[in-house]
Coordinates of C-alpha atoms in Angstrom, one line a residue:
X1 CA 0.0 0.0 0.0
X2 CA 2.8 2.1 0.9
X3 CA 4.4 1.3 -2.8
X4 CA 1.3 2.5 -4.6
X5 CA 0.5 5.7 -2.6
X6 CA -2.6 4.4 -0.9
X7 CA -2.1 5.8 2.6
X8 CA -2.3 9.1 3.4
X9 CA -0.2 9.7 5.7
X10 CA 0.0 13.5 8.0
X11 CA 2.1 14.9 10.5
X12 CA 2.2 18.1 12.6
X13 CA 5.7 19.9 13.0
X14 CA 6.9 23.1 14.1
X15 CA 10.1 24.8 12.3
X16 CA 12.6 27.3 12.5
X17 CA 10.9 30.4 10.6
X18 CA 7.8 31.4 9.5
X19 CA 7.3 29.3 6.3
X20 CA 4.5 30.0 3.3
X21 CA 1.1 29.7 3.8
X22 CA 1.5 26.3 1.6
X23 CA 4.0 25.1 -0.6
X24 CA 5.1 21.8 -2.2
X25 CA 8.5 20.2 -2.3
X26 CA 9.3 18.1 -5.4
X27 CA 12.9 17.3 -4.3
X28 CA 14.5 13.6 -5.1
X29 CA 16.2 12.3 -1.8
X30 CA 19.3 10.1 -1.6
X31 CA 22.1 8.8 1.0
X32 CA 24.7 11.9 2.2
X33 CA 27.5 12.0 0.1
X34 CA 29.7 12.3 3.0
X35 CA 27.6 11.7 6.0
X36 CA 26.0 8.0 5.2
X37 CA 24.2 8.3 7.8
X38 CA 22.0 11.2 6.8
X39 CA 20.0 11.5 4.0
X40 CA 20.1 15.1 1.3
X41 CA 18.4 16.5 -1.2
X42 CA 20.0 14.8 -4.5
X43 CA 19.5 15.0 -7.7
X44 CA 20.3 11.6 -8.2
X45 CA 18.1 10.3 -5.5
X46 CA 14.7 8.8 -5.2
X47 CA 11.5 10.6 -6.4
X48 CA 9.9 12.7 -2.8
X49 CA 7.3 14.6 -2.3
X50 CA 6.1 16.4 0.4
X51 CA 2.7 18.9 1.1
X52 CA 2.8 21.4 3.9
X53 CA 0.1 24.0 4.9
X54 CA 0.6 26.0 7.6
X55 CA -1.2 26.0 10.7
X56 CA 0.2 28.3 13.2
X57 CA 2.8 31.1 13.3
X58 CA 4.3 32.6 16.2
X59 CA 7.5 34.8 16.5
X60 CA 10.1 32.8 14.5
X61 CA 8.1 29.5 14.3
X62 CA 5.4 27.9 12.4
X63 CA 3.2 24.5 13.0
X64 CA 2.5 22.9 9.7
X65 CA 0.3 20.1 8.6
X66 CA 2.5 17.7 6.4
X67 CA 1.5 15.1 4.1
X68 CA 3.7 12.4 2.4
X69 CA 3.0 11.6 -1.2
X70 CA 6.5 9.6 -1.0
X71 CA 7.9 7.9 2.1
X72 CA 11.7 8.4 2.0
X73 CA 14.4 8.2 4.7
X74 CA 13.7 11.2 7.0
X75 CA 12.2 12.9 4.1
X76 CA 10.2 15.8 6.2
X77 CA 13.2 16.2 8.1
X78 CA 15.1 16.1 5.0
X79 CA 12.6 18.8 2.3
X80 CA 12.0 21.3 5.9
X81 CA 15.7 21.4 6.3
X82 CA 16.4 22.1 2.6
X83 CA 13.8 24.8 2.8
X84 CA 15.7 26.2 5.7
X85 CA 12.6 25.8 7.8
X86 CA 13.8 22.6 9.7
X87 CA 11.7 20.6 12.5
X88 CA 12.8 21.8 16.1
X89 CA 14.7 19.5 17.8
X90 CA 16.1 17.7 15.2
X91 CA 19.8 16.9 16.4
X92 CA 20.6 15.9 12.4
X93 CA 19.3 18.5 10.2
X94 CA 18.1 21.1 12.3
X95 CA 21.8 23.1 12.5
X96 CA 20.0 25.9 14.7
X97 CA 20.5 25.0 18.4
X98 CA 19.1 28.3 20.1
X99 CA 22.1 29.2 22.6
X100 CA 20.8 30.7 26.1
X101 CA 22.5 31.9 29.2
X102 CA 22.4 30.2 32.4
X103 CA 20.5 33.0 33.6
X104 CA 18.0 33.4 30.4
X105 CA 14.2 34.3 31.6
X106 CA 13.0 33.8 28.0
X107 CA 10.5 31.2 28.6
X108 CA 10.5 30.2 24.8
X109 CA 14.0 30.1 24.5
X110 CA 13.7 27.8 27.0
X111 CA 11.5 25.4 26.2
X112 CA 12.9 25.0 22.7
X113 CA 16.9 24.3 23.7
X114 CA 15.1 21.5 26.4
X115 CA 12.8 20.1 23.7
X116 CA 14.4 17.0 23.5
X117 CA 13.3 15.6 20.5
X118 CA 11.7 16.4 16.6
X119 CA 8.6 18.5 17.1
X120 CA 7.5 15.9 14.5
X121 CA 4.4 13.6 15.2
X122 CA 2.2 11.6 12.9
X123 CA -1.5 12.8 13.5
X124 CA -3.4 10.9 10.7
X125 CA -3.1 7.9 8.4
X126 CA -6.0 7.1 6.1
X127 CA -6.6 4.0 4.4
X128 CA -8.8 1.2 2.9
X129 CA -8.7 -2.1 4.6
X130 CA -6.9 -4.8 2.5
X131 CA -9.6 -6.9 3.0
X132 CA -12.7 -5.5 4.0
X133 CA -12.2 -2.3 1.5
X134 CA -13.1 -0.4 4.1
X135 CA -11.9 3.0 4.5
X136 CA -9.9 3.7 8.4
X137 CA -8.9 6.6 9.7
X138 CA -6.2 6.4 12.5
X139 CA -5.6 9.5 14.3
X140 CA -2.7 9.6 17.5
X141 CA -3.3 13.2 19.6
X142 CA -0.7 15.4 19.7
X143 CA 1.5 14.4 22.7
X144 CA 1.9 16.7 25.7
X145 CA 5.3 17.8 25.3
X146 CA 4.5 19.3 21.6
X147 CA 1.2 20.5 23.0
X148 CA 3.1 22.2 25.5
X149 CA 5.8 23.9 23.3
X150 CA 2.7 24.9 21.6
X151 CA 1.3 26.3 24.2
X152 CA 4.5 28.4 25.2
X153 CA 5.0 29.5 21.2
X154 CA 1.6 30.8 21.3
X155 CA 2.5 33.2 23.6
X156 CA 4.6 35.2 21.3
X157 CA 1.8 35.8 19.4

Protein backbone atom coordinates (compact mmCIF):
# COMPACT_ATOMS: atom_id res chain seq x y z
CA UNK A 1 0.00 0.00 0.00
CA UNK A 2 2.83 2.07 0.88
CA UNK A 3 4.42 1.32 -2.77
CA UNK A 4 1.34 2.46 -4.64
CA UNK A 5 0.55 5.71 -2.62
CA UNK A 6 -2.56 4.41 -0.87
CA UNK A 7 -2.13 5.78 2.62
CA UNK A 8 -2.30 9.10 3.44
CA UNK A 9 -0.22 9.68 5.69
CA UNK A 10 -0.01 13.46 8.04
CA UNK A 11 2.14 14.91 10.51
CA UNK A 12 2.23 18.10 12.59
CA UNK A 13 5.69 19.90 12.99
CA UNK A 14 6.91 23.13 14.14
CA UNK A 15 10.15 24.77 12.31
CA UNK A 16 12.60 27.29 12.53
CA UNK A 17 10.88 30.37 10.61
CA UNK A 18 7.77 31.43 9.50
CA UNK A 19 7.27 29.28 6.27
CA UNK A 20 4.53 30.00 3.31
CA UNK A 21 1.12 29.73 3.77
CA UNK A 22 1.50 26.28 1.64
CA UNK A 23 3.95 25.10 -0.60
CA UNK A 24 5.07 21.77 -2.21
CA UNK A 25 8.47 20.19 -2.31
CA UNK A 26 9.29 18.09 -5.36
CA UNK A 27 12.91 17.28 -4.29
CA UNK A 28 14.52 13.63 -5.11
CA UNK A 29 16.22 12.29 -1.78
CA UNK A 30 19.31 10.14 -1.60
CA UNK A 31 22.05 8.79 0.99
CA UNK A 32 24.68 11.92 2.18
CA UNK A 33 27.51 11.97 0.07
CA UNK A 34 29.68 12.34 2.98
CA UNK A 35 27.63 11.66 5.97
CA UNK A 36 26.01 7.99 5.21
CA UNK A 37 24.23 8.26 7.85
CA UNK A 38 22.00 11.18 6.83
CA UNK A 39 19.97 11.50 4.02
CA UNK A 40 20.13 15.11 1.32
CA UNK A 41 18.39 16.50 -1.24
CA UNK A 42 20.01 14.84 -4.54
CA UNK A 43 19.51 14.97 -7.67
CA UNK A 44 20.34 11.63 -8.20
CA UNK A 45 18.12 10.29 -5.46
CA UNK A 46 14.70 8.83 -5.16
CA UNK A 47 11.47 10.60 -6.36
CA UNK A 48 9.89 12.65 -2.81
CA UNK A 49 7.25 14.63 -2.30
CA UNK A 50 6.09 16.44 0.43
CA UNK A 51 2.71 18.95 1.07
CA UNK A 52 2.81 21.37 3.87
CA UNK A 53 0.09 23.97 4.86
CA UNK A 54 0.62 25.99 7.63
CA UNK A 55 -1.18 26.00 10.69
CA UNK A 56 0.23 28.30 13.17
CA UNK A 57 2.76 31.13 13.27
CA UNK A 58 4.35 32.61 16.18
CA UNK A 59 7.54 34.77 16.50
CA UNK A 60 10.06 32.77 14.52
CA UNK A 61 8.11 29.54 14.32
CA UNK A 62 5.45 27.87 12.41
CA UNK A 63 3.20 24.55 13.00
CA UNK A 64 2.53 22.92 9.70
CA UNK A 65 0.31 20.14 8.59
CA UNK A 66 2.48 17.73 6.44
CA UNK A 67 1.54 15.07 4.11
CA UNK A 68 3.72 12.42 2.38
CA UNK A 69 3.02 11.61 -1.21
CA UNK A 70 6.54 9.64 -1.02
CA UNK A 71 7.86 7.93 2.11
CA UNK A 72 11.68 8.43 1.97
CA UNK A 73 14.36 8.20 4.74
CA UNK A 74 13.75 11.23 6.96
CA UNK A 75 12.22 12.88 4.06
CA UNK A 76 10.19 15.83 6.23
CA UNK A 77 13.16 16.17 8.12
CA UNK A 78 15.10 16.06 4.96
CA UNK A 79 12.60 18.81 2.30
CA UNK A 80 12.01 21.32 5.89
CA UNK A 81 15.67 21.37 6.34
CA UNK A 82 16.44 22.13 2.58
CA UNK A 83 13.82 24.83 2.83
CA UNK A 84 15.73 26.23 5.70
CA UNK A 85 12.57 25.78 7.78
CA UNK A 86 13.85 22.55 9.70
CA UNK A 87 11.68 20.58 12.48
CA UNK A 88 12.78 21.81 16.13
CA UNK A 89 14.70 19.52 17.81
CA UNK A 90 16.06 17.68 15.16
CA UNK A 91 19.79 16.93 16.43
CA UNK A 92 20.58 15.91 12.36
CA UNK A 93 19.26 18.48 10.23
CA UNK A 94 18.09 21.14 12.27
CA UNK A 95 21.82 23.11 12.46
CA UNK A 96 20.01 25.89 14.73
CA UNK A 97 20.54 25.04 18.39
CA UNK A 98 19.05 28.33 20.13
CA UNK A 99 22.12 29.24 22.55
CA UNK A 100 20.85 30.65 26.10
CA UNK A 101 22.52 31.92 29.19
CA UNK A 102 22.42 30.20 32.42
CA UNK A 103 20.54 32.96 33.63
CA UNK A 104 17.95 33.38 30.43
CA UNK A 105 14.23 34.27 31.61
CA UNK A 106 13.01 33.80 27.97
CA UNK A 107 10.46 31.23 28.56
CA UNK A 108 10.46 30.21 24.78
CA UNK A 109 13.97 30.10 24.49
CA UNK A 110 13.73 27.81 27.05
CA UNK A 111 11.48 25.40 26.16
CA UNK A 112 12.87 24.95 22.74
CA UNK A 113 16.85 24.32 23.73
CA UNK A 114 15.06 21.54 26.43
CA UNK A 115 12.79 20.09 23.70
CA UNK A 116 14.44 17.01 23.49
CA UNK A 117 13.33 15.57 20.53
CA UNK A 118 11.73 16.45 16.57
CA UNK A 119 8.64 18.52 17.11
CA UNK A 120 7.54 15.89 14.52
CA UNK A 121 4.40 13.61 15.20
CA UNK A 122 2.18 11.55 12.87
CA UNK A 123 -1.50 12.81 13.47
CA UNK A 124 -3.41 10.86 10.74
CA UNK A 125 -3.13 7.89 8.42
CA UNK A 126 -6.02 7.09 6.08
CA UNK A 127 -6.63 3.98 4.36
CA UNK A 128 -8.76 1.18 2.88
CA UNK A 129 -8.73 -2.11 4.55
CA UNK A 130 -6.86 -4.84 2.46
CA UNK A 131 -9.57 -6.92 2.95
CA UNK A 132 -12.66 -5.50 3.97
CA UNK A 133 -12.22 -2.32 1.47
CA UNK A 134 -13.09 -0.43 4.06
CA UNK A 135 -11.95 2.97 4.53
CA UNK A 136 -9.86 3.70 8.35
CA UNK A 137 -8.91 6.62 9.73
CA UNK A 138 -6.19 6.43 12.50
CA UNK A 139 -5.58 9.50 14.26
CA UNK A 140 -2.71 9.56 17.52
CA UNK A 141 -3.32 13.22 19.65
CA UNK A 142 -0.70 15.43 19.75
CA UNK A 143 1.54 14.43 22.68
CA UNK A 144 1.86 16.66 25.66
CA UNK A 145 5.34 17.79 25.33
CA UNK A 146 4.52 19.34 21.57
CA UNK A 147 1.23 20.51 22.96
CA UNK A 148 3.09 22.24 25.48
CA UNK A 149 5.83 23.87 23.26
CA UNK A 150 2.72 24.94 21.55
CA UNK A 151 1.32 26.34 24.24
CA UNK A 152 4.55 28.43 25.21
CA UNK A 153 5.00 29.48 21.23
CA UNK A 154 1.58 30.83 21.30
CA UNK A 155 2.54 33.15 23.60
CA UNK A 156 4.63 35.19 21.32
CA UNK A 157 1.78 35.84 19.36
Amino acid sequence: MLQKHEIIREYEAIVAGITPLNGIINKPIARHAIKRTQMAVNLEGKNAKTYYRAIEFYQNYSRLRIRLQTGRTHQIRVHMAYIRHPVIGDPVYCKRRIKIGKKSSNTIEKEIYHFNRQALHAVKLTFYHPITNVMMLVKAPIPEDMTNLINTLRKTK
